[in-house]
Short mmCIF file of C-alpha atoms in Angstrom, two decimals:
data_model
loop_
_atom_site.label_atom_id
_atom_site.label_comp_id
_atom_site.label_asym_id
_atom_site.label_seq_id
_atom_site.Cartn_x
_atom_site.Cartn_y
_atom_site.Cartn_z
CA MET A 1 -10.05 18.20 -30.32
CA GLY A 2 -8.82 21.68 -30.13
CA ASP A 3 -5.27 22.88 -29.59
CA ILE A 4 -3.39 22.53 -26.35
CA VAL A 5 -2.01 25.72 -25.32
CA LEU A 6 0.44 26.24 -22.63
CA SER A 7 0.94 30.03 -21.70
CA GLY A 8 3.58 31.00 -19.21
CA VAL A 9 3.59 27.90 -17.14
CA TYR A 10 5.75 28.53 -14.11
CA LYS A 11 6.33 25.22 -11.54
CA ALA A 12 8.98 24.85 -8.47
CA PHE A 13 8.95 22.08 -6.04
CA GLY A 14 10.39 24.55 -2.93
CA ASP A 15 13.51 26.08 -4.37
CA LYS A 16 14.04 23.72 -7.26
CA ARG A 17 12.53 25.21 -10.39
CA VAL A 18 11.13 23.02 -13.08
CA LEU A 19 9.30 24.66 -15.38
CA GLU A 20 9.74 28.65 -16.12
CA ASN A 21 7.78 30.64 -18.83
CA LEU A 22 6.80 27.62 -20.49
CA SER A 23 4.71 28.39 -23.47
CA HIS A 24 3.64 26.33 -26.26
CA THR A 25 1.19 24.91 -28.44
CA PHE A 26 0.05 21.42 -29.17
CA GLU A 27 -2.02 20.84 -32.16
CA GLY A 28 -5.28 18.83 -31.96
CA GLY A 29 -5.69 15.09 -33.19
CA LYS A 30 -1.68 15.05 -33.60
CA VAL A 31 1.10 13.10 -31.58
CA HIS A 32 3.73 15.60 -29.98
CA GLY A 33 7.10 14.44 -28.47
CA VAL A 34 8.39 16.00 -25.74
CA MET A 35 11.98 15.72 -25.06
CA GLY A 36 14.94 16.94 -22.78
CA PRO A 37 17.38 15.69 -20.58
CA SER A 38 16.22 13.52 -17.03
CA GLY A 39 15.45 15.86 -14.51
CA CYS A 40 13.90 19.08 -17.06
CA GLY A 41 10.29 18.51 -15.92
CA LYS A 42 9.22 16.31 -18.49
CA THR A 43 7.27 14.25 -16.04
CA THR A 44 6.07 17.53 -14.33
CA LEU A 45 4.88 18.93 -17.49
CA LEU A 46 2.37 15.83 -17.94
CA HIS A 47 1.28 15.60 -14.68
CA ILE A 48 0.42 18.82 -15.21
CA LEU A 49 -1.43 18.54 -18.42
CA LEU A 50 -3.27 15.26 -16.45
CA GLY A 51 -4.59 17.99 -13.79
CA LEU A 52 -2.80 16.01 -11.50
CA LEU A 53 -0.36 18.73 -10.03
CA LYS A 54 -1.21 22.74 -10.70
CA PRO A 55 1.43 25.50 -11.96
CA ASP A 56 2.46 28.15 -9.67
CA ALA A 57 1.65 30.48 -12.51
CA GLY A 58 0.67 30.65 -16.10
CA THR A 59 -2.22 28.62 -18.10
CA VAL A 60 -3.14 25.65 -19.66
CA SER A 61 -6.02 25.55 -22.08
CA GLY A 62 -7.54 23.08 -24.05
CA ILE A 63 -8.03 20.35 -22.09
CA ASP A 64 -10.82 18.45 -20.77
CA LEU A 65 -10.06 16.82 -17.25
CA ASN A 66 -12.87 14.11 -18.26
CA ALA A 67 -11.38 13.32 -21.57
CA LEU A 68 -8.17 11.89 -20.86
CA SER A 69 -6.10 9.05 -20.89
CA ALA A 70 -2.51 8.04 -19.71
CA VAL A 71 0.21 5.77 -19.72
CA PHE A 72 2.35 6.70 -17.11
CA GLN A 73 5.96 6.07 -16.01
CA GLU A 74 5.02 2.88 -14.32
CA ASP A 75 2.34 0.90 -15.18
CA ARG A 76 -0.23 1.35 -12.32
CA LEU A 77 -2.35 -1.70 -13.01
CA CYS A 78 -3.97 -3.18 -10.34
CA GLU A 79 -1.92 -6.50 -9.80
CA ARG A 80 -4.34 -8.78 -8.28
CA LEU A 81 -7.19 -8.33 -11.04
CA GLY A 82 -7.04 -10.06 -14.54
CA ALA A 83 -5.05 -8.25 -17.33
CA GLY A 84 -8.90 -7.66 -18.80
CA ALA A 85 -10.41 -6.88 -15.99
CA ASN A 86 -7.86 -3.87 -15.96
CA ILE A 87 -8.75 -2.38 -18.84
CA ARG A 88 -12.76 -2.65 -18.30
CA LEU A 89 -11.75 -0.72 -15.29
CA ALA A 90 -10.93 1.75 -17.55
CA ALA A 91 -13.02 1.28 -20.23
CA PRO A 92 -16.37 -0.23 -19.13
CA HIS A 93 -17.58 0.01 -22.49
CA LEU A 94 -15.66 -2.60 -23.62
CA ARG A 95 -18.25 -5.35 -22.62
CA GLU A 96 -17.88 -7.76 -25.37
CA LYS A 97 -15.21 -10.45 -24.74
CA SER A 98 -14.29 -10.91 -28.34
CA ALA A 99 -13.58 -6.73 -28.77
CA LEU A 100 -11.53 -7.09 -25.37
CA LYS A 101 -9.62 -10.68 -27.42
CA ALA A 102 -8.99 -9.23 -30.68
CA LEU A 103 -7.41 -6.06 -29.06
CA PHE A 104 -5.12 -8.08 -26.87
CA ASP A 105 -4.36 -10.30 -30.23
CA GLU A 106 -3.32 -6.94 -32.09
CA MET A 107 -1.01 -5.79 -28.71
CA GLY A 108 0.91 -9.48 -29.07
CA LEU A 109 -1.10 -10.03 -26.12
CA GLY A 110 -3.28 -13.41 -26.86
CA GLY A 111 -4.81 -15.14 -23.76
CA ALA A 112 -3.77 -13.17 -21.11
CA GLU A 113 -7.11 -11.46 -20.84
CA LYS A 114 -7.77 -13.48 -18.01
CA THR A 115 -4.27 -13.67 -16.17
CA PRO A 116 -4.11 -11.65 -12.70
CA VAL A 117 -1.16 -8.74 -13.59
CA TYR A 118 1.22 -10.24 -11.04
CA GLU A 119 1.66 -13.07 -13.38
CA LEU A 120 2.85 -11.11 -16.40
CA SER A 121 6.33 -10.21 -17.34
CA GLY A 122 7.15 -6.60 -17.58
CA GLY A 123 6.68 -6.05 -20.88
CA MET A 124 3.14 -7.35 -20.61
CA LYS A 125 2.43 -5.39 -18.14
CA ARG A 126 3.41 -2.03 -20.23
CA ARG A 127 1.29 -3.43 -23.05
CA VAL A 128 -1.88 -3.90 -20.91
CA ALA A 129 -1.43 -0.55 -20.01
CA LEU A 130 -0.93 0.86 -23.36
CA LEU A 131 -4.35 -1.11 -24.09
CA ARG A 132 -5.66 0.75 -21.16
CA ALA A 133 -4.61 4.33 -22.06
CA LEU A 134 -6.31 3.73 -25.89
CA THR A 135 -9.36 1.81 -25.05
CA ALA A 136 -9.79 4.29 -22.17
CA ALA A 137 -12.36 7.00 -23.13
CA SER A 138 -10.18 10.21 -24.00
CA GLU A 139 -9.68 13.31 -26.66
CA LEU A 140 -6.13 13.49 -25.18
CA ILE A 141 -3.44 10.54 -24.39
CA VAL A 142 -0.54 11.08 -22.43
CA MET A 143 2.19 8.65 -22.44
CA ASP A 144 5.25 8.75 -20.44
CA GLU A 145 8.25 6.53 -21.70
CA PRO A 146 5.46 4.35 -23.40
CA PHE A 147 7.61 2.06 -24.77
CA THR A 148 10.05 1.08 -21.93
CA GLY A 149 10.66 -2.67 -21.39
CA LEU A 150 9.80 -3.84 -24.98
CA ASP A 151 12.18 -5.15 -27.33
CA ASP A 152 12.29 -4.04 -31.19
CA ALA A 153 10.07 -6.24 -32.68
CA ILE A 154 7.22 -5.95 -29.67
CA LYS A 155 7.61 -2.01 -29.54
CA GLU A 156 6.69 -2.01 -33.78
CA THR A 157 3.57 -4.23 -32.68
CA ALA A 158 2.57 -2.20 -30.06
CA ALA A 159 3.54 1.07 -32.20
CA ALA A 160 1.36 -0.43 -34.88
CA CYS A 161 -1.72 -0.92 -32.53
CA ILE A 162 -1.63 2.09 -31.16
CA ARG A 163 -1.50 4.20 -34.55
CA ARG A 164 -4.53 1.60 -35.86
CA HIS A 165 -6.50 2.78 -32.44
CA LEU A 166 -5.71 6.80 -32.29
CA ASP A 167 -8.74 7.89 -34.16
CA GLY A 168 -7.94 11.37 -34.41
CA ARG A 169 -7.02 11.70 -30.78
CA THR A 170 -3.90 13.99 -29.34
CA VAL A 171 -0.95 12.22 -27.88
CA ILE A 172 1.71 13.90 -26.14
CA LEU A 173 4.33 11.63 -25.07
CA VAL A 174 7.18 11.76 -23.37
CA THR A 175 10.93 10.14 -24.12
CA HIS A 176 14.04 9.92 -24.28
CA SER A 177 14.56 8.19 -27.86
CA GLU A 178 13.56 10.29 -30.96
CA GLY A 179 12.39 7.06 -32.67
CA ASP A 180 9.48 6.33 -30.16
CA VAL A 181 8.35 9.49 -31.36
CA PHE A 182 8.60 9.02 -35.60
CA LEU A 183 6.76 5.03 -34.70
CA LEU A 184 3.91 6.48 -33.70
CA GLY A 185 3.60 9.52 -36.62
CA GLY A 186 4.63 12.19 -34.79
CA THR A 187 7.07 14.74 -34.39
CA VAL A 188 9.11 16.14 -31.71
CA GLY A 189 7.92 19.84 -31.17
CA LEU A 190 9.44 20.99 -27.68
CA THR A 191 12.39 20.19 -26.23
CA LEU A 192 12.66 21.13 -22.29
CA PRO A 193 15.57 22.93 -20.97
CA LEU A 194 17.13 21.87 -17.72
CA LEU A 195 16.90 24.70 -15.84
CA MET B 1 14.60 -35.88 12.63
CA ILE B 2 13.46 -32.54 14.54
CA SER B 3 15.50 -30.12 12.21
CA MET B 4 13.26 -32.12 9.70
CA LEU B 5 10.34 -31.28 11.34
CA LEU B 6 11.10 -28.06 12.16
CA ARG B 7 10.90 -27.04 8.40
CA ASN B 8 7.29 -27.87 8.74
CA ARG B 9 5.30 -24.88 9.92
CA HIS B 10 2.80 -26.84 11.87
CA ALA B 11 5.04 -29.30 12.61
CA ALA B 12 7.26 -26.51 14.46
CA PHE B 13 4.50 -25.23 16.08
CA ALA B 14 3.03 -28.78 17.40
CA LEU B 15 6.32 -29.93 18.74
CA ALA B 16 6.72 -26.40 21.04
CA ALA B 17 3.06 -26.79 21.73
CA LEU B 18 4.11 -29.80 23.19
CA PHE B 19 7.69 -29.11 24.82
CA TRP B 20 5.28 -26.19 27.24
CA LEU B 21 2.50 -28.69 27.87
CA ALA B 22 5.62 -31.42 28.95
CA LEU B 23 6.83 -28.11 31.17
CA TRP B 24 3.88 -27.51 33.09
CA HIS B 25 3.27 -31.18 33.77
CA VAL B 26 6.45 -31.60 35.45
CA GLY B 27 5.82 -28.27 37.01
CA SER B 28 2.56 -29.75 38.87
CA VAL B 29 4.27 -33.09 39.51
CA LEU B 30 7.23 -30.91 41.14
CA VAL B 31 4.90 -28.62 42.91
CA GLY B 32 2.78 -31.70 43.71
CA GLU B 33 -0.27 -29.41 44.63
CA GLU B 34 -2.82 -29.27 42.28
CA ILE B 35 -4.87 -26.38 44.07
CA LEU B 36 -1.55 -24.43 42.93
CA LEU B 37 -0.84 -25.89 39.92
CA VAL B 38 -3.16 -28.26 37.90
CA SER B 39 -1.18 -30.99 35.51
CA PRO B 40 -2.16 -30.70 31.79
CA LEU B 41 -3.91 -33.55 31.66
CA ALA B 42 -5.99 -32.85 35.06
CA ALA B 43 -7.48 -29.76 33.26
CA ALA B 44 -7.76 -31.59 29.74
CA ALA B 45 -9.81 -34.22 31.57
CA ARG B 46 -12.07 -31.82 33.33
CA LEU B 47 -13.00 -29.80 30.07
CA PHE B 48 -13.70 -33.46 28.30
CA GLU B 49 -16.44 -33.64 31.17
CA MET B 50 -17.73 -30.40 31.03
CA LEU B 51 -17.87 -30.71 26.95
CA GLN B 52 -20.66 -33.75 27.80
CA THR B 53 -22.49 -30.80 29.49
CA PRO B 54 -25.60 -28.66 28.04
CA VAL B 55 -24.21 -26.55 30.94
CA PHE B 56 -20.95 -25.92 29.50
CA TRP B 57 -22.50 -25.33 25.45
CA GLN B 58 -25.21 -22.74 26.62
CA THR B 59 -22.51 -20.69 29.05
CA ALA B 60 -20.29 -20.77 25.75
CA GLY B 61 -22.62 -19.93 23.80
CA PHE B 62 -23.84 -16.96 26.18
CA SER B 63 -20.40 -15.39 26.11
CA LEU B 64 -19.62 -16.23 22.09
CA LEU B 65 -22.87 -14.93 21.12
CA ARG B 66 -22.25 -11.33 23.07
CA ILE B 67 -18.67 -11.30 22.52
CA MET B 68 -18.46 -11.79 18.83
CA GLY B 69 -21.38 -9.90 18.49
CA GLY B 70 -19.31 -6.45 20.25
CA PHE B 71 -16.21 -7.49 17.39
CA LEU B 72 -18.49 -7.63 14.83
CA LEU B 73 -20.02 -4.35 15.46
CA ALA B 74 -16.52 -2.70 16.39
CA LEU B 75 -15.34 -4.18 13.02
CA LEU B 76 -18.09 -2.50 11.15
CA SER B 77 -18.25 0.72 12.76
CA GLY B 78 -14.44 0.65 12.97
CA ILE B 79 -14.49 0.50 8.76
CA LEU B 80 -16.94 2.57 8.42
CA LEU B 81 -15.63 5.80 10.81
CA ALA B 82 -11.73 5.42 9.54
CA ALA B 83 -13.70 5.98 6.01
CA ALA B 84 -15.38 8.96 7.43
CA ALA B 85 -11.90 10.11 8.88
CA TYR B 86 -10.17 9.11 6.19
CA ARG B 87 -12.64 11.17 3.71
CA PHE B 88 -14.05 14.05 6.06
CA LYS B 89 -10.92 16.16 8.31
CA LEU B 90 -13.95 17.61 10.67
CA ALA B 91 -14.68 13.40 11.14
CA HIS B 92 -11.11 12.91 11.82
CA ALA B 93 -10.60 15.75 13.70
CA LEU B 94 -13.91 14.58 15.83
CA LEU B 95 -12.73 10.73 16.30
CA ALA B 96 -9.28 11.58 17.32
CA PRO B 97 -9.17 12.85 21.28
CA LEU B 98 -12.03 9.75 21.65
CA THR B 99 -10.19 6.65 19.86
CA GLY B 100 -6.64 8.07 21.55
CA ALA B 101 -8.54 8.28 25.34
CA ALA B 102 -10.77 4.95 24.66
CA LYS B 103 -7.32 2.96 23.88
CA SER B 104 -6.05 3.85 27.61
CA VAL B 105 -8.69 3.50 29.51
CA PRO B 106 -8.90 0.01 31.83
CA VAL B 107 -11.18 -2.74 31.28
CA ALA B 108 -12.68 -2.15 34.74
CA SER B 109 -13.65 1.42 34.56
CA TYR B 110 -15.97 1.32 31.34
CA THR B 111 -17.20 -2.30 33.23
CA ILE B 112 -18.07 -0.19 36.55
CA LEU B 113 -19.37 2.97 34.24
CA CYS B 114 -21.87 0.62 31.66
CA LEU B 115 -23.21 -1.53 35.33
CA VAL B 116 -24.66 1.80 36.39
CA PHE B 117 -26.45 2.21 32.88
CA LEU B 118 -26.96 -1.20 31.69
CA ARG B 119 -27.84 -4.91 32.42
CA ALA B 120 -25.14 -7.14 33.01
CA ARG B 121 -26.29 -9.39 30.38
CA SER B 122 -25.41 -6.88 27.82
CA LEU B 123 -21.57 -5.94 29.90
CA PRO B 124 -19.54 -8.73 27.18
CA LEU B 125 -20.96 -6.92 24.31
CA ILE B 126 -20.43 -3.28 25.10
CA ILE B 127 -17.26 -4.34 26.37
CA ALA B 128 -15.95 -6.34 23.19
CA PHE B 129 -17.27 -3.40 21.36
CA LEU B 130 -15.31 -0.84 23.20
CA MET B 131 -12.30 -2.43 23.63
CA THR B 132 -12.00 -3.36 20.00
CA LEU B 133 -13.29 -0.49 18.04
CA PRO B 134 -10.09 1.44 18.59
CA ILE B 135 -8.04 -0.86 17.22
CA VAL B 136 -9.84 -1.26 13.99
CA TYR B 137 -10.04 2.22 13.59
CA ASP B 138 -6.77 2.92 13.95
CA THR B 139 -5.42 0.17 11.88
CA LEU B 140 -7.81 0.51 9.23
CA LEU B 141 -7.58 4.48 9.24
CA GLU B 142 -3.40 3.88 8.62
CA GLY B 143 -3.99 1.28 5.66
CA LEU B 144 -6.35 3.97 3.93
CA ARG B 145 -3.86 6.57 4.76
CA ASN B 146 -0.84 4.55 3.52
CA THR B 147 -3.00 3.68 -0.16
CA ASP B 148 -1.01 4.17 -3.07
CA ARG B 149 -0.97 7.85 -4.08
CA LYS B 150 0.20 6.96 -7.63
CA MET B 151 -2.81 4.38 -8.11
CA LEU B 152 -5.14 6.98 -6.36
CA ASP B 153 -4.21 9.49 -9.28
CA MET B 154 -4.13 6.60 -12.02
CA ALA B 155 -7.80 6.44 -10.84
CA LYS B 156 -8.55 10.20 -10.84
CA VAL B 157 -7.22 10.04 -14.20
CA PHE B 158 -9.25 7.25 -15.71
CA ARG B 159 -12.19 8.81 -14.03
CA LEU B 160 -12.75 5.30 -11.90
CA THR B 161 -16.41 5.62 -10.25
CA PRO B 162 -16.07 5.09 -6.52
CA LEU B 163 -17.17 1.69 -6.17
CA ARG B 164 -14.53 0.50 -8.95
CA ARG B 165 -12.07 2.70 -6.76
CA LEU B 166 -13.04 1.05 -3.86
CA ARG B 167 -12.78 -2.83 -5.18
CA ALA B 168 -9.28 -2.08 -7.25
CA ILE B 169 -7.68 -0.36 -5.13
CA TYR B 170 -8.86 0.31 -1.64
CA VAL B 171 -9.61 -3.03 -0.72
CA PRO B 172 -6.79 -4.89 -2.16
CA GLN B 173 -4.55 -2.26 -0.26
CA CYS B 174 -6.16 -2.63 3.12
CA LEU B 175 -7.12 -5.91 3.33
CA PRO B 176 -3.23 -6.88 5.37
CA TYR B 177 -4.64 -3.99 7.78
CA LEU B 178 -7.81 -5.18 8.03
CA VAL B 179 -7.05 -8.97 8.31
CA SER B 180 -4.55 -7.52 11.15
CA SER B 181 -7.21 -5.94 13.66
CA ALA B 182 -9.47 -8.38 12.91
CA GLY B 183 -7.01 -11.12 14.20
CA VAL B 184 -5.26 -9.06 17.37
CA GLY B 185 -9.67 -7.56 17.76
CA VAL B 186 -10.75 -11.31 18.40
CA GLY B 187 -8.22 -11.89 21.01
CA ILE B 188 -9.14 -8.28 22.73
CA ALA B 189 -12.46 -8.51 22.44
CA TRP B 190 -12.24 -12.00 24.54
CA LYS B 191 -9.83 -11.04 27.25
CA ALA B 192 -11.60 -8.02 27.75
CA GLY B 193 -15.15 -9.51 27.42
CA ILE B 194 -14.50 -12.48 29.50
CA ALA B 195 -12.76 -10.01 32.28
CA ALA B 196 -15.60 -7.95 32.23
CA GLU B 197 -18.40 -10.72 32.80
CA VAL B 198 -15.57 -11.80 35.86
CA ILE B 199 -16.40 -8.12 37.27
CA GLY B 200 -20.17 -8.03 36.06
CA LEU B 201 -21.21 -11.75 37.02
CA PRO B 202 -23.77 -12.07 33.89
CA GLN B 203 -25.83 -15.26 34.88
CA GLY B 204 -24.88 -18.20 32.65
CA SER B 205 -21.43 -16.40 31.37
CA ILE B 206 -18.11 -17.95 31.00
CA GLY B 207 -17.25 -15.21 33.31
CA ALA B 208 -19.30 -15.98 35.69
CA ARG B 209 -18.27 -19.78 35.52
CA LEU B 210 -14.54 -18.33 35.93
CA TYR B 211 -15.44 -16.36 39.25
CA GLU B 212 -16.98 -19.44 40.95
CA THR B 213 -13.88 -21.43 40.25
CA LYS B 214 -11.94 -18.50 42.20
CA LEU B 215 -14.89 -18.85 45.12
CA TYR B 216 -14.73 -23.05 45.69
CA LEU B 217 -10.84 -23.18 44.50
CA ASP B 218 -11.54 -25.36 41.74
CA MET B 219 -8.38 -25.09 39.38
CA ARG B 220 -9.12 -27.89 37.46
CA GLY B 221 -12.39 -25.90 36.21
CA LEU B 222 -10.29 -22.68 35.75
CA PHE B 223 -7.77 -24.61 34.37
CA ALA B 224 -10.46 -26.08 31.61
CA TRP B 225 -12.66 -22.79 31.13
CA THR B 226 -9.27 -20.70 29.83
CA ILE B 227 -8.69 -23.59 27.48
CA ALA B 228 -12.12 -23.71 26.00
CA VAL B 229 -11.62 -19.78 25.83
CA MET B 230 -8.52 -20.02 23.79
CA LEU B 231 -9.82 -22.70 22.03
CA LEU B 232 -13.05 -20.97 21.18
CA CYS B 233 -10.85 -17.56 20.20
CA PHE B 234 -8.53 -19.46 18.14
CA VAL B 235 -11.25 -21.22 16.10
CA LEU B 236 -13.24 -17.61 15.58
CA GLU B 237 -10.20 -16.02 14.28
CA LYS B 238 -9.39 -18.56 11.55
CA LEU B 239 -12.96 -18.83 10.60
CA LEU B 240 -12.96 -14.77 10.66
CA LEU B 241 -10.31 -14.53 8.80
CA LEU B 242 -11.18 -16.69 5.93
CA LEU B 243 -14.40 -15.11 5.97
CA ILE B 244 -12.60 -11.62 5.85
CA ASN B 245 -10.69 -12.94 2.28
CA ARG B 246 -13.72 -14.50 0.73
CA ALA B 247 -15.67 -11.20 1.21
CA ALA B 248 -12.66 -9.33 -0.23
CA ARG B 249 -12.36 -11.91 -3.44
CA ALA B 250 -16.06 -11.45 -3.83
CA LEU B 251 -15.42 -7.26 -3.66
CA GLU B 252 -12.87 -7.66 -6.13
CA ARG B 253 -14.26 -10.01 -8.71
CA MET B 254 -17.55 -7.42 -8.53
#
């Protein structure tokens, strides 16, 4: 996995400037925290990295759009499908029930594989979203406040599971808590200013 | 006692229906002329008589096959056209004036026009199709346009195949729109189909029987056939919604 390079990235919504002349290099295979005050453009930056938004100026290089996965700010799960079916949607290679069960156990979700998402608690949904991002074939995982709604003990379990399954992939993590970055063994390499 | 019954949706419906039937009966007694307003009991008795004759079932079958055939064709075409209009701007631009105009064309105009080119026997099918298609198309297109943008972004990031997008995102989000359009569409198909039959008089249709009741001032027959159409429409609507829901669940589980 190579480096991801942002060069002079500029993005505005109407008159509101969100990102201005942003240049930064995310080293491949590492966990990178992106921090900054509310409204500074962290989520916008993630959407640019995911190819969901185009920068008005500047370039982003080093990302294969066919090798991405993400934990969005909201869970974005298919509510009527089972938790396991949600994982398989993004990770069709995960056919064996035992492999899926082992992952659910590791994430502290044992027995919830067939439970429809609408019956899960907020914290459980979040962990299903984390598992989906981990299991999808990818080189870069983008995470937007991945531990929202998880208490400290569950957060530790989830972080340990994520660390075990990163397999050298690059992670770019947006968070308000430096501790979340450290939990995943990363460093805060970029702090965005409020424009 | 009544407030307790009203808490149950089905009981409340039955109570309200009984109230209106009683009012209808009182009205018919007050009018005192069956030729003007037949009583519900007399209409029910006539319907019961009709149910025991093969002619009734042949007539109902004739109209049912054609009207529901037209409706199902409209449902299928509406789904395909809405999907095309959602996906391709050109298809939407081409269809917009057509569906817009189709909504306001009177059944009579369609019927007379169709009679120039077609046999009266195929009239209910064509009219049910033409009247239902814009409803299904418009409602489903609205459903597709209201599909959660964030879920579509998720599908893009995770590179979900078109089939997976269909079953995981589009089907669950568009199902309420499809059910709604199908529910409204069945009613419209029957109303328009029977109206077309009354104008075109295809032999052996419900519309032709209704026309005969007018000729012979057979108010009992008129009400009996009307109740029969209402019952057919009600049963078919429930059956159809059940089938649509089952098909959607099956597609989601694929």
